[in-house]
Amino acid sequence: MTDARQIEWDTPDNASVKEHYEDLYFLKEAPKIGSVITARYKKANVRLQVTERPDNTSSVAQVLSITPDGQTSRSEYEDLNKGDLVIVADNKRAFVRYQEDD
């Protein structure tokens, strides 16, 4: 596995994302390499691109953008930077935003 950082993600329920999208099929799909996913970090929305799937429960992903206020993207926030490689557990991601079909 790539040298990715383990960070403490917010639980998606904090933003009511899981509850809001409960019945949507794409939430139940596991991300694939190349998928763009979102997660919450210290109340900021983080968009990431999956670079590895080391197991069936997590992704290694590169940070694409960080949006703490819901409108303005930043290249850094707290101790997270655009371009960082991080581990995202499937139960911590909000949803799969984009995924190419096989």
PDB file of C-alpha atoms in Angstrom:
ATOM      1  CA  MET A   1       0.000   0.000   0.000  1.00  0.00           C
ATOM      2  CA  THR A   2       1.156   3.511  -0.787  1.00  0.00           C
ATOM      3  CA  ASP A   3       2.507   5.646   2.028  1.00  0.00           C
ATOM      4  CA  ALA A   4      -0.863   7.210   2.828  1.00  0.00           C
ATOM      5  CA  ARG A   5      -1.763   9.066   6.018  1.00  0.00           C
ATOM      6  CA  GLN A   6      -4.378   7.803   8.412  1.00  0.00           C
ATOM      7  CA  ILE A   7      -6.542  10.708   9.546  1.00  0.00           C
ATOM      8  CA  GLU A   8      -9.671  10.961  11.678  1.00  0.00           C
ATOM      9  CA  TRP A   9     -12.621  11.577   9.345  1.00  0.00           C
ATOM     10  CA  ASP A  10     -15.932  12.932  10.585  1.00  0.00           C
ATOM     11  CA  THR A  11     -18.766  10.429  10.552  1.00  0.00           C
ATOM     12  CA  PRO A  12     -20.956  11.105   7.496  1.00  0.00           C
ATOM     13  CA  ASP A  13     -24.004  11.125   9.782  1.00  0.00           C
ATOM     14  CA  ASN A  14     -22.709  14.398  11.250  1.00  0.00           C
ATOM     15  CA  ALA A  15     -23.789  16.166   8.073  1.00  0.00           C
ATOM     16  CA  SER A  16     -26.853  13.945   7.678  1.00  0.00           C
ATOM     17  CA  VAL A  17     -25.447  12.809   4.330  1.00  0.00           C
ATOM     18  CA  LYS A  18     -26.002   9.126   4.919  1.00  0.00           C
ATOM     19  CA  GLU A  19     -29.553   9.695   6.135  1.00  0.00           C
ATOM     20  CA  HIS A  20     -30.375  12.074   3.276  1.00  0.00           C
ATOM     21  CA  TYR A  21     -29.100   9.688   0.590  1.00  0.00           C
ATOM     22  CA  GLU A  22     -30.113   6.453   2.364  1.00  0.00           C
ATOM     23  CA  ASP A  23     -32.074   4.990  -0.561  1.00  0.00           C
ATOM     24  CA  LEU A  24     -29.720   5.901  -3.400  1.00  0.00           C
ATOM     25  CA  TYR A  25     -28.003   2.925  -5.007  1.00  0.00           C
ATOM     26  CA  PHE A  26     -24.655   4.608  -5.688  1.00  0.00           C
ATOM     27  CA  LEU A  27     -24.041   4.966  -1.955  1.00  0.00           C
ATOM     28  CA  LYS A  28     -24.026   1.203  -1.618  1.00  0.00           C
ATOM     29  CA  GLU A  29     -21.417   0.693  -4.349  1.00  0.00           C
ATOM     30  CA  ALA A  30     -17.788   0.392  -3.345  1.00  0.00           C
ATOM     31  CA  PRO A  31     -15.508   2.941  -5.007  1.00  0.00           C
ATOM     32  CA  LYS A  32     -13.095   1.799  -7.693  1.00  0.00           C
ATOM     33  CA  ILE A  33      -9.665   3.120  -8.649  1.00  0.00           C
ATOM     34  CA  GLY A  34     -10.337   6.459 -10.326  1.00  0.00           C
ATOM     35  CA  SER A  35     -13.626   7.084  -8.504  1.00  0.00           C
ATOM     36  CA  VAL A  36     -14.141  10.518  -6.984  1.00  0.00           C
ATOM     37  CA  ILE A  37     -15.504  10.288  -3.453  1.00  0.00           C
ATOM     38  CA  THR A  38     -16.359  12.792  -0.769  1.00  0.00           C
ATOM     39  CA  ALA A  39     -15.786  12.713   2.962  1.00  0.00           C
ATOM     40  CA  ARG A  40     -16.044  15.126   5.874  1.00  0.00           C
ATOM     41  CA  TYR A  41     -12.984  16.350   7.788  1.00  0.00           C
ATOM     42  CA  LYS A  42     -13.363  18.742  10.719  1.00  0.00           C
ATOM     43  CA  LYS A  43     -16.691  19.934   9.247  1.00  0.00           C
ATOM     44  CA  ALA A  44     -15.175  20.545   5.779  1.00  0.00           C
ATOM     45  CA  ASN A  45     -16.236  18.759   2.585  1.00  0.00           C
ATOM     46  CA  VAL A  46     -13.290  16.945   1.010  1.00  0.00           C
ATOM     47  CA  ARG A  47     -13.307  15.616  -2.543  1.00  0.00           C
ATOM     48  CA  LEU A  48     -10.836  12.795  -3.215  1.00  0.00           C
ATOM     49  CA  GLN A  49      -9.833  10.521  -6.085  1.00  0.00           C
ATOM     50  CA  VAL A  50      -9.286   6.856  -5.282  1.00  0.00           C
ATOM     51  CA  THR A  51      -5.798   5.644  -6.229  1.00  0.00           C
ATOM     52  CA  GLU A  52      -5.872   2.221  -4.525  1.00  0.00           C
ATOM     53  CA  ARG A  53      -8.327  -0.211  -2.971  1.00  0.00           C
ATOM     54  CA  PRO A  54      -6.096  -2.142  -0.544  1.00  0.00           C
ATOM     55  CA  ASP A  55      -9.060  -4.134   0.795  1.00  0.00           C
ATOM     56  CA  ASN A  56     -12.855  -4.277   0.587  1.00  0.00           C
ATOM     57  CA  THR A  57     -13.407  -1.679   3.314  1.00  0.00           C
ATOM     58  CA  SER A  58     -11.156   1.282   2.502  1.00  0.00           C
ATOM     59  CA  SER A  59      -9.577   3.431  -0.190  1.00  0.00           C
ATOM     60  CA  VAL A  60      -6.295   5.240  -0.555  1.00  0.00           C
ATOM     61  CA  ALA A  61      -7.199   8.548  -2.154  1.00  0.00           C
ATOM     62  CA  GLN A  62      -5.624  11.839  -3.186  1.00  0.00           C
ATOM     63  CA  VAL A  63      -7.199  15.050  -1.904  1.00  0.00           C
ATOM     64  CA  LEU A  64      -8.586  17.064  -4.849  1.00  0.00           C
ATOM     65  CA  SER A  65     -10.293  19.880  -2.956  1.00  0.00           C
ATOM     66  CA  ILE A  66     -11.222  21.004   0.536  1.00  0.00           C
ATOM     67  CA  THR A  67     -14.270  23.186   1.083  1.00  0.00           C
ATOM     68  CA  PRO A  68     -14.765  24.165   4.726  1.00  0.00           C
ATOM     69  CA  ASP A  69     -17.563  26.667   4.204  1.00  0.00           C
ATOM     70  CA  GLY A  70     -19.438  24.850   1.433  1.00  0.00           C
ATOM     71  CA  GLN A  71     -18.500  27.467  -1.179  1.00  0.00           C
ATOM     72  CA  THR A  72     -14.787  28.316  -1.316  1.00  0.00           C
ATOM     73  CA  SER A  73     -12.259  25.587  -2.100  1.00  0.00           C
ATOM     74  CA  ARG A  74      -8.895  25.785  -0.327  1.00  0.00           C
ATOM     75  CA  SER A  75      -5.579  24.104  -0.980  1.00  0.00           C
ATOM     76  CA  GLU A  76      -5.058  23.516   2.743  1.00  0.00           C
ATOM     77  CA  TYR A  77      -7.198  23.272   5.849  1.00  0.00           C
ATOM     78  CA  GLU A  78      -6.128  22.365   9.363  1.00  0.00           C
ATOM     79  CA  ASP A  79      -3.473  19.672   8.715  1.00  0.00           C
ATOM     80  CA  LEU A  80      -4.900  18.453   5.390  1.00  0.00           C
ATOM     81  CA  ASN A  81      -3.551  19.651   2.024  1.00  0.00           C
ATOM     82  CA  LYS A  82      -4.617  19.328  -1.586  1.00  0.00           C
ATOM     83  CA  GLY A  83      -2.562  16.482  -3.064  1.00  0.00           C
ATOM     84  CA  ASP A  84      -2.212  14.531   0.205  1.00  0.00           C
ATOM     85  CA  LEU A  85      -2.657  10.756   0.025  1.00  0.00           C
ATOM     86  CA  VAL A  86      -4.969   9.560   2.777  1.00  0.00           C
ATOM     87  CA  ILE A  87      -6.840   6.444   3.817  1.00  0.00           C
ATOM     88  CA  VAL A  88     -10.625   6.678   3.750  1.00  0.00           C
ATOM     89  CA  ALA A  89     -12.667   3.884   5.301  1.00  0.00           C
ATOM     90  CA  ASP A  90     -15.841   3.127   3.340  1.00  0.00           C
ATOM     91  CA  ASN A  91     -17.932   3.802   6.438  1.00  0.00           C
ATOM     92  CA  LYS A  92     -16.413   7.300   6.699  1.00  0.00           C
ATOM     93  CA  ARG A  93     -16.936   8.467   3.112  1.00  0.00           C
ATOM     94  CA  ALA A  94     -20.077  10.355   2.327  1.00  0.00           C
ATOM     95  CA  PHE A  95     -20.676   8.950  -1.157  1.00  0.00           C
ATOM     96  CA  VAL A  96     -19.165   8.047  -4.512  1.00  0.00           C
ATOM     97  CA  ARG A  97     -19.510  11.138  -6.695  1.00  0.00           C
ATOM     98  CA  TYR A  98     -18.159   9.873 -10.022  1.00  0.00           C
ATOM     99  CA  GLN A  99     -17.338   6.393 -11.172  1.00  0.00           C
ATOM    100  CA  GLU A 100     -16.766   5.031 -14.645  1.00  0.00           C
ATOM    101  CA  ASP A 101     -18.640   1.875 -15.546  1.00  0.00           C
ATOM    102  CA  ASP A 102     -16.663  -1.253 -16.362  1.00  0.00           C
TER     103      ASP A 102
END
